[in-house]
Amino acid sequence: MRSLFHINCSLLIVTYLLPWISWAGVATISENSQEIVIDNSNYKIQLSKRNGGIKKISSRGTDISLSNENGGCLWVAGSENSSQYSPDGKKKMSYAINDDRVQFSFDSEKINVDVTIVPQNDYIDFRAAVTPKGNDIGQFMLPGKLTFSPQAVDGVTLHLDWPRNVGMTLNKQFFMDRTASNSSGNIYVKGRMHSGAAYHTIFGSDGNSDNRSFASSNLRPGKDAADWLGEDLSKTIDGVPVTANRTFADGQAEIVIGDSDKGVFFGASRLGGKGYFFRVGGGAGNKPKVANGANAKDVAFNMILAAMRRVSEEAKADGRSTIAVIRVKNGPAMGWAAWATVAEWCDKLKSMGGNYLEIKNEDELVAAMDNPDTALIVNPYGEMCLMPNGMTPPQFGHAIRRYVRGGGSWLETAGYPFWYQLDGRFLELRDRPVPSAFADFFHFKLKGRELAIYSVQPMDYEPFAGKHDLTKIFTPSKYSIGGNENGGFLERPFDFMIAKETTWQSPVVRLRFGQNIMESCNSFCADNKIARKLSDKMPPEKLERLKSSVLYRCFARNIKDEFKTLERLPKPGIFHLFQYCRYGHDHGYPDLLPPKPSYASPEEFKRYIDEVHASGSLFMPYTNNTWWCPPGPTFARVGKAALVAKADGSSISESWGSGGATVTMWHDEVRKANDEMIRLFTEDYPSDIVFQDQVCSRTAIRDYNPASPTPSAYIEGLASTVRRDGRRIPLSSEDLWWGMVDSVILGCGHSFGIIPSEDWYDSIHKDLPNSVWNFYPLIAAMTHDKVIFTQHDLGGAVDNMYQMSLSLAFGFSMINYGWTEKYDDRQNLEWVKWLDRVQKSVCAAYAGVPLKSFSHDWNLYGKEHEGVMLRRSYIPKGRHTIREYRENTNDGVVKTAYGPVEITANLGPAPLQDGNNLIAPYGFIAKGTDFVAGVVKAWGNIQAQDDFSFVVGADGAGTAAWLYAKPETSVTFPLPLGFALKKAVLESGAELKFKTTQQFVTLKMPASTDKCRILWKVNLFSR
């Protein structure tokens, strides 16, 4: 078995001691009968002599309540087979105190661990050398599990990998036992993950679970469809597109009503009794439409409710008449992996007639299961479910079996049943991987004192150096944070594999004291040698064009239509093409070129790129080098040799497009294919930026391919690829993590959970009630001067004012998704012109400058939104006002500054007073050194009919106002300080009448045959 790091014992002392530099006098190290104490003016740490555990941490005289849980250990190791090792006190750790460090050693028949603790003036470092003797080690946590008082928490800032976001600050409510603290009742959210334990108990085997497939499958009538639905209704489900990725396993469904090529989508088992256990093995959405004009969601409801009516009728003969639906108090409006809201399910079930009951908590669930009158229990929360107090998942599974066998019926409405507990007591974020979370970084503010905990492992070595030097391999990690009976907790183990009888040296874990969040982010970057600014990554003239460019995700079936789109859109822009791929998008990787013949000839494709450059714009092709798929000739030739291998030798399948498998970047053929792709896009098809999908968003996996230097080198292979490619051409990536920052110029992502998009949106509000957290853009705090960020290249868009305001709040650039026909509509074209103007005036001004300040408040309207809000996942195309949003969509107010640019973003449904001005619902005000922009309801004492949308600022040597308004409406906007307006002239040359009041002006737009909003440019001349 190969380990993450093999270190020759004769070299261990040298490599271990070199990083440490003696700093005499930075701290006093003393001991008493029970403790070792490290003390200086900034902090004091008390360590147990018995097991090395942190007993107490103080900062500048204040006990901040942070320690290892319940006298816990300094470190915890976990084997690949889940066994845990730690110094348990039966065998004491030995220790040594030197002038500038403390060293703990633990040696047993199973593991040897040596930990060195080195204090510095404002931080203290922990590092370990680990040698397993019994089993391979899979995780190592240093320090061990930390706990703290929820009451001490003023904020904990971190990045959560999913739902995708820019960062957050958790408050004390996140860590508290909410059954006691919340007088209004529980706030139920997705809690502990139990995987398939309850389901396995019910069936004796697991269900099907395809985690990478969200593509539609066609539903077809199952063998029992006609019997249960009738002939007419059963025909309506034929061909309906559904997501069948959590289907019954073979033999589990006795009754098959809705079948698919991926397994039984809707059916039931009687579990050997009188009732039925029904479940829906996936989801059904509002799109696409089916042949009869209905949508898949309506068809699915009709199918399910017809079956439930039969269940209800049969139950009446057994004396059962109550239809019960789980609807907890202060719970999510929509479940995890659900395709319908809880309210929709309740309305549908009420319409069935009979006795209707809503189950509000765990005790009521137990009562309903025990009640002989209960005919049906419905769980509308998808992969989440209540679990009776005191029951384990297997016990819950047995309880459901007894209930069904006794004559009751149960319906699971979506996804993999009982995967998560719908928890009303403690919140937690469990086993979050780093990457794809941005960084192993946590900033605590406890009792007014501040502390950052993070790992230090600079990637300052050559790409792929780990092939021959196993110390040059990045170590991933994961974290869990939340509340339990002992208070708040944090676990952050390194996630790697060390083979027995080999020694691995951990990255440094640094506890840094006394710095605020911004200072701590800067220290993290400095300590990890994240150094390249945006200005270091592209020549100045091209960089200025990049800053001024909207990202246009262009969709066309052929290059002729791409030319039409290019002609219509404002420039410069970033023109991002993905339809060109030789065998089609997500087909035939890694063979992307020459372009698909039906799309363009090589000559036409080159001519398009030339035309992009001639317009002053930038060309960015889509690529994906993380997996290969048929029918590409490279995959056919190289085959399995290039794939990531599991321990049993099997590959990891990918279900996108034509399907394929994950590749290992350590294989020569993979690097060769990737190098050729970069060559093609630098020489044959000269690009300005190359977009690499998934390479910066993937998480750690074990890779046993012989080409990989260690099973834990998968992430290092990806990082080395990006770092090498970034030296040849500027790169863009899906999402980003800190190790790739120096090599990427444009990050696309970290937005699906916070900015609603038409296609891909998984709201963070489904997981966390607003009362326990606030936005904090941790990624921007670390990278805003180094990388430009926008939404996901294929799934994001700014199609309305709300998306625009969210993007500005988080320091994003603008993005739009377009095709020729879309821009035939004047409304859509004018919206993109407005988008372009905001990009060129506002976003360009803050691109490449550091985050200066940030604040977020949910409740400036005096209106608390308890529980979890639902936001629509589908936003109609072509609408650019707030009217498509539900009135209760409220993300509060963000006030932020990026360098000299100050932004106030109103992310709620009511106007917001901002000094003398009134920001429109879902509007903003942005101010820079040479511009003011806004979407406001009133400027000064002048009220808008709808809203005033404007940018006013420098235009070359002159001054201009860009007004996004309907014809014949009046717009009020501010004038630059000291600017005395003499004349206002449209681009057509027509002069407009105006009225000035103090330092703002009102003018009326001219008439037009189009009634939509138009972007008017008005040149302003002073006296």
Tab-separated table of C-alpha atoms in Angstrom, residues 54 72 152 246 295 318 328 333 348 432 481 497 540 570 574 656 679 777 827 914 966:
chain	number	residue	atom	x	y	z
A	54	ILE	CA	-6.188	22.175	24.821
A	72	GLY	CA	-10.402	15.748	24.676
A	152	ALA	CA	-19.504	33.414	23.680
A	246	ARG	CA	-33.073	7.681	-6.838
A	295	ASN	CA	-45.861	19.834	-17.557
A	318	ASP	CA	-59.870	-1.578	7.390
A	328	VAL	CA	-43.374	20.846	10.917
A	333	ALA	CA	-40.997	25.560	2.543
A	348	LYS	CA	-53.307	18.327	-2.979
A	432	ARG	CA	-17.760	19.633	4.095
A	481	ILE	CA	-19.206	22.619	12.532
A	497	MET	CA	-4.225	8.132	3.366
A	540	PRO	CA	-2.575	46.048	-19.080
A	570	PRO	CA	-22.304	45.513	-26.839
A	574	ILE	CA	-16.129	38.030	-23.374
A	656	TRP	CA	-22.967	14.102	-18.040
A	679	ARG	CA	-1.651	24.347	-27.790
A	777	PRO	CA	-17.873	37.273	1.122
A	827	GLN	CA	-36.546	44.423	-24.586
A	914	ASP	CA	-30.528	55.627	2.035
A	966	LYS	CA	-39.383	53.648	-20.840
